[in-house]
Coordinates of C-alpha atoms in Angstrom, one line a residue:
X1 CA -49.3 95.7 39.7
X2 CA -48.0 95.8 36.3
X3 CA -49.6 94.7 33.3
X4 CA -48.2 92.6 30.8
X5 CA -48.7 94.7 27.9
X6 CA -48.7 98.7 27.6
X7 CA -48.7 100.6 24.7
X8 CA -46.6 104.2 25.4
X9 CA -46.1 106.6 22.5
X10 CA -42.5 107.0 20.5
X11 CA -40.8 108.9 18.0
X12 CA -44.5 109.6 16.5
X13 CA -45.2 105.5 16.2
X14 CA -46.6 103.6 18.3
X15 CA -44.8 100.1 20.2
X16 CA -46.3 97.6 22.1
X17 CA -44.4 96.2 24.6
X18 CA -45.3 92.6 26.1
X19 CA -43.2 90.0 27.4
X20 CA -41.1 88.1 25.0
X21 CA -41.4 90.6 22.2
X22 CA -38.5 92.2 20.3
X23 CA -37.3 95.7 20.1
X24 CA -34.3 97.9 19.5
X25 CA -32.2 99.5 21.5
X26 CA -29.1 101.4 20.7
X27 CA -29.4 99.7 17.3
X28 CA -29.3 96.3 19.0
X29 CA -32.2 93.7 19.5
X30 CA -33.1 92.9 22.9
X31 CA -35.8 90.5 23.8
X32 CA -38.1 91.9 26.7
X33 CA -37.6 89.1 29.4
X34 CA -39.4 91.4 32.5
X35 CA -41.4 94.4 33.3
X36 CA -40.1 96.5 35.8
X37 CA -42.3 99.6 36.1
X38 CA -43.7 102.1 33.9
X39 CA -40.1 103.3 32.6
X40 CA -37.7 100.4 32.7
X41 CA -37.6 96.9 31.4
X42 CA -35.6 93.8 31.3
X43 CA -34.6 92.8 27.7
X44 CA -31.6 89.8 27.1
X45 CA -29.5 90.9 23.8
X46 CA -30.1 88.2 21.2
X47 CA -26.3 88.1 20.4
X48 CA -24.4 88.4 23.9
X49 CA -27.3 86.8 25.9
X50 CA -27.1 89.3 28.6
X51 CA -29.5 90.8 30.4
X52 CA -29.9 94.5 30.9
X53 CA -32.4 97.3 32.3
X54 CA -33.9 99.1 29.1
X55 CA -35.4 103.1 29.4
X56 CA -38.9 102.5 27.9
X57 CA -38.6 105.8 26.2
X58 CA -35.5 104.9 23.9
X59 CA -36.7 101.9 22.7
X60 CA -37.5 101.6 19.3
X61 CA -40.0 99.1 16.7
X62 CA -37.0 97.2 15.1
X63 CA -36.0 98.8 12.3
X64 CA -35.7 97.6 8.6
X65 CA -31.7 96.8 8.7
X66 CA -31.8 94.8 11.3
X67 CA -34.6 92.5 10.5
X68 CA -32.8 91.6 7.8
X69 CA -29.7 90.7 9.7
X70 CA -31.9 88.5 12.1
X71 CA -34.5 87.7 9.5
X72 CA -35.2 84.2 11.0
X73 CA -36.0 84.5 14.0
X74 CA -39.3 86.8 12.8
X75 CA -40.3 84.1 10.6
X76 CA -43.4 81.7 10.9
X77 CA -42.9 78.4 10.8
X78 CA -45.4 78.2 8.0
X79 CA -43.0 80.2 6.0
X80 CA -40.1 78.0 6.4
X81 CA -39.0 76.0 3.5
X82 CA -38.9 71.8 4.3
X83 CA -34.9 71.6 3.6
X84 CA -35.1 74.7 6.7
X85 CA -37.7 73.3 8.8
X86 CA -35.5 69.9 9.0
X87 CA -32.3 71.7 9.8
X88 CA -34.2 73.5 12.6
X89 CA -34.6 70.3 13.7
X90 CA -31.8 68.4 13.4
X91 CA -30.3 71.3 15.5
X92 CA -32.9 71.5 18.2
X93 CA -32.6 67.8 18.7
X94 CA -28.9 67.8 19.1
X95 CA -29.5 70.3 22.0
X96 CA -32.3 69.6 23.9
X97 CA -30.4 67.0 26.1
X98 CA -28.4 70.1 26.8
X99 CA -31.1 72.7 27.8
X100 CA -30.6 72.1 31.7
X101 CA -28.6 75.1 33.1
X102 CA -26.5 72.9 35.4
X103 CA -24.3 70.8 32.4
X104 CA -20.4 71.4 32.7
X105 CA -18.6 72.2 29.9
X106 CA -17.5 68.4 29.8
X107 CA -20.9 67.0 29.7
X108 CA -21.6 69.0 26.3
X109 CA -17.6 67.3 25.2
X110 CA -19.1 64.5 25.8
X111 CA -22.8 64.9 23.8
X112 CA -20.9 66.8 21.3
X113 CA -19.1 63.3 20.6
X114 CA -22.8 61.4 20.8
X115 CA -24.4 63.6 18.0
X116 CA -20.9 64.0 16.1
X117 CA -21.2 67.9 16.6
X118 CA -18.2 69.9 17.8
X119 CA -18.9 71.2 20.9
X120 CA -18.4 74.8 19.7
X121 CA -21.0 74.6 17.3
X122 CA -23.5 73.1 19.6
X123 CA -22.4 76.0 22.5
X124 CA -23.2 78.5 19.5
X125 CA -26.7 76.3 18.7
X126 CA -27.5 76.6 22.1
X127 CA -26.9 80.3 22.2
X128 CA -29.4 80.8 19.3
X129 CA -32.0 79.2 20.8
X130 CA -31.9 80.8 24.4
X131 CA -30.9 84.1 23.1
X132 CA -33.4 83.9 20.4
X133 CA -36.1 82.0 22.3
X134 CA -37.0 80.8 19.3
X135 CA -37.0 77.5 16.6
X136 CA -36.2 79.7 14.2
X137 CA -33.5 81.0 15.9
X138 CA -31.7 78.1 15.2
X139 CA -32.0 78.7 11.1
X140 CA -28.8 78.6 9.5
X141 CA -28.1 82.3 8.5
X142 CA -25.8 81.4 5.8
X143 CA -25.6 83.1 2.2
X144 CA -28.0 81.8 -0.8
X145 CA -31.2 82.4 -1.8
X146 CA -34.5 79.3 -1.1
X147 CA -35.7 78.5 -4.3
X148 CA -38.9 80.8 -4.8
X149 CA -37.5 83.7 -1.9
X150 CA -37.7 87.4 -3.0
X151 CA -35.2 89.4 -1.9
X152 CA -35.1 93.1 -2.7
X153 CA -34.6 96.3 -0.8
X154 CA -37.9 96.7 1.3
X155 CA -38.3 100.1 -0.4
X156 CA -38.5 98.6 -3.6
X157 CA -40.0 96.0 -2.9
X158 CA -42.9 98.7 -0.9
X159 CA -43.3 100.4 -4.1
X160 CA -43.6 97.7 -6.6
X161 CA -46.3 96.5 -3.9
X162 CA -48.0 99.9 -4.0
X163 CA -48.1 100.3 -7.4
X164 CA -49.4 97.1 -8.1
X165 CA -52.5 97.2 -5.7
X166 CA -53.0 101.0 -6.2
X167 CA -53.0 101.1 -9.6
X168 CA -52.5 97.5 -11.6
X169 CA -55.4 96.1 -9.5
X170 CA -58.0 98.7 -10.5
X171 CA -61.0 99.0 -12.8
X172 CA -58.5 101.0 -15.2
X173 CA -56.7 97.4 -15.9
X174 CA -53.3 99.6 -16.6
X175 CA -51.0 97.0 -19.1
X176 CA -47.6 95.6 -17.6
X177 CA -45.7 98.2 -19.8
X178 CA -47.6 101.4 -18.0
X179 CA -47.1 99.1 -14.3
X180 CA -43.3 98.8 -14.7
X181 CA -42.6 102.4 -15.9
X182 CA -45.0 103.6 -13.1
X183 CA -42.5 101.6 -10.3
X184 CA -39.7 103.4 -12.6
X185 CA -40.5 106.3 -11.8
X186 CA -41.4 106.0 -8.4
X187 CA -37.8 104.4 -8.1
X188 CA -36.2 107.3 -9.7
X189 CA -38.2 110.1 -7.4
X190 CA -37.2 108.4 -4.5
X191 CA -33.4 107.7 -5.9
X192 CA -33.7 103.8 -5.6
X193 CA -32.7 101.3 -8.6
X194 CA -36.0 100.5 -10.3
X195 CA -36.3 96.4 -10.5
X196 CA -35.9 94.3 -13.6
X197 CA -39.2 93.8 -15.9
X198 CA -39.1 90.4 -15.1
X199 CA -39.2 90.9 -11.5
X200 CA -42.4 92.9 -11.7
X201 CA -44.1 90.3 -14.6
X202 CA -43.2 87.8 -11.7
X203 CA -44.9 89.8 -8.8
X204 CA -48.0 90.7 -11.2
X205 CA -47.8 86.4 -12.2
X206 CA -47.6 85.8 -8.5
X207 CA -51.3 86.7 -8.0
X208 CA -54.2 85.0 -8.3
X209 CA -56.6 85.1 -11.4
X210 CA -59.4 85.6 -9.1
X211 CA -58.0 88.4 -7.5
X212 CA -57.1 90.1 -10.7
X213 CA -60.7 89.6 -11.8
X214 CA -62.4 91.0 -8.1
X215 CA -60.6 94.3 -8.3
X216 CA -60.1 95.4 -11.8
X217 CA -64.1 95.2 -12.1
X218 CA -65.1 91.9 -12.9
X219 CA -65.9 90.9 -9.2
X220 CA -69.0 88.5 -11.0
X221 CA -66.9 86.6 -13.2
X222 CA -64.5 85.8 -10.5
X223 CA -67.3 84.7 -8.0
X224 CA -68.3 82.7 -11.1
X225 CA -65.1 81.2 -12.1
X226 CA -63.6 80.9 -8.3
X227 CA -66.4 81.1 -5.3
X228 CA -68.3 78.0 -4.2
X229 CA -71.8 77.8 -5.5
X230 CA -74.7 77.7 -3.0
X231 CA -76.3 73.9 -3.4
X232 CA -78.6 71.5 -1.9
X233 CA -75.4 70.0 0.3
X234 CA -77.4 70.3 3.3
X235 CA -77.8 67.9 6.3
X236 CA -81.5 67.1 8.1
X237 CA -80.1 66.0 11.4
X238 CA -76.7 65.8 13.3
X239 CA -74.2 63.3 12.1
X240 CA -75.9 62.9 8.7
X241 CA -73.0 64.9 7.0
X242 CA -69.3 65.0 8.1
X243 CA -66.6 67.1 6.1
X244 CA -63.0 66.1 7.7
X245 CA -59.5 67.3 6.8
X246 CA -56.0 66.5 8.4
X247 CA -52.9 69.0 8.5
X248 CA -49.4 68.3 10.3
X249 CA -48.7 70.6 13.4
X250 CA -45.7 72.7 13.3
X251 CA -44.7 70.9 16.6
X252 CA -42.1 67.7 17.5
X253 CA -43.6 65.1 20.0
X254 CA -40.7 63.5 21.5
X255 CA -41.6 60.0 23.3
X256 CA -42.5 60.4 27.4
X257 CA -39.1 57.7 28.9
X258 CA -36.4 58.6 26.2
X259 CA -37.2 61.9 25.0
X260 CA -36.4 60.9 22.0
X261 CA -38.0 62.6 18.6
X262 CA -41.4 60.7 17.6
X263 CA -42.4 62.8 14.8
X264 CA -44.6 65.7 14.1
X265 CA -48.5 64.8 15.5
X266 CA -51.5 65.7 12.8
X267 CA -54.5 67.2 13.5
X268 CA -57.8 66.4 12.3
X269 CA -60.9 68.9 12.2
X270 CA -64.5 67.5 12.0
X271 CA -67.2 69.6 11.1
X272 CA -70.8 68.6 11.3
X273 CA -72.9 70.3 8.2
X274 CA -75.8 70.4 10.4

């Protein structure tokens, strides 16, 4: 009997291999479809959709190059921006009626015409989403930058990261000056192009005042400033006190009959303070 997750030992790392994960193989992505035994898998290529037997041993944790060719499809949905999130479903809607693996190439013509998308795109939407297994295969992978998205080399971006925590967010309290000519030189050593000053001010404005507080000493003020303070907001019996929120689901309800798209459902948490 074979378990649905293993963890085997590779190229000094370690990879965990359970169904529907990704990994690399021969510098392609594969999606791991079946266990076979404790040296082969099943993995479906996210580009050709094809299915073939992979040697446990030469797979590989995907590497840095190619998550950023295929960047979406490792994304949460709570990362997604709103003008994304409703192109991944504009998309997804248009092919759902297609989803059955018995449609002709007529009956897609014929949707195609329905939706007022060319059937080539929708064969190629459809093909993201099997391959991918994923909504957010379906993102568009276009050029352009979301308002807000940081996008440097993940080296860089590592050691503007490191320095930061490791040396900005310490009881020394270092000044921006001494942070960016620290990532400098870190950028030169390891023969990279050190970032703009703005980008680090932005990455150093990015974090919270009550983090900055906690660990360059001042971990009173912040719990001052920032924490909840203990009260008299008790309750003496069950039911006396109710806190309640509401948050959408990152899910699409489509109605039972027409299948057509009712919405996104909310959920709502009650929590007794006794």
């Amino acid at each position: 009997m074979i378990n649905n997750t293993e963890v085997i030992k590779l190229d000094r790392s370690r990879i965990t291999i359970k169904l529907g994960d990704y990994v690399e193989y021969e510098n392609e992505i594969y999606k791991i479809s079946q266990l076979i035994d404790s040296n082969e898998v099943v993995g479906i290529n996210i580009i050709t959709n094809r299915a073939c037997r992979l040697t446990k041993k030469n797979l590989k944790p995907i590497s840095m190059s190619n998550i950023d060719k295929h960047i979406n499809i490792y994304k949460d949905l709570s990362e997604i921006a709103d003008s994304e999130y409703q192109e991944m479903e504009k998309r997804y809607l248009a092919i759902q009626p297609l989803l059955e693996d018995n449609l002709t190439r007529d009956d897609i013509i014929k949707h195609s015409k329905t939706v007022g998308v060319h059937y080539t795109t929708l064969y190629r939407w459809l093909r993201l989403y099997k391959s991918t297994g994923t909504l957010t295969g379906l993102i568009s992978k276009t050029s352009g930058r979301i308002k807000g998205e940081k996008r440097l080399d993940y080296k860089i971006e590592k050691i503007i990261q490191n320095v930061i925590n490791n040396y900005y967010l310490t009881k020394q309290k270092p000044s921006i000056q001494a942070v960016i000519n620290k990532i400098n030189i870190e950028c030169k050593n390891n023969s990279l192009t050190a970032p703009g000053k703005n980008t680090v001010r932005n990455r150093i404005k990015d974090i919270s005042e009550y983090e900055k507080l906690k660990k360059q000493g001042n971990r009173t003020i912040a719990r001052t400033r920032f924490e909840p303070v203990p009260g008299k907001f008790e309750a003496d019996y069950p039911l006396q006190l109710i806190e309640i929120d509401h948050t959408p689901v990152d899910l699409i309800l489509v109605d039972d009959d027409t299948r057509k798209p009712i919405g996104r459902p909310w959920i709502t948490l009650a929590i007794d303070i006794y």
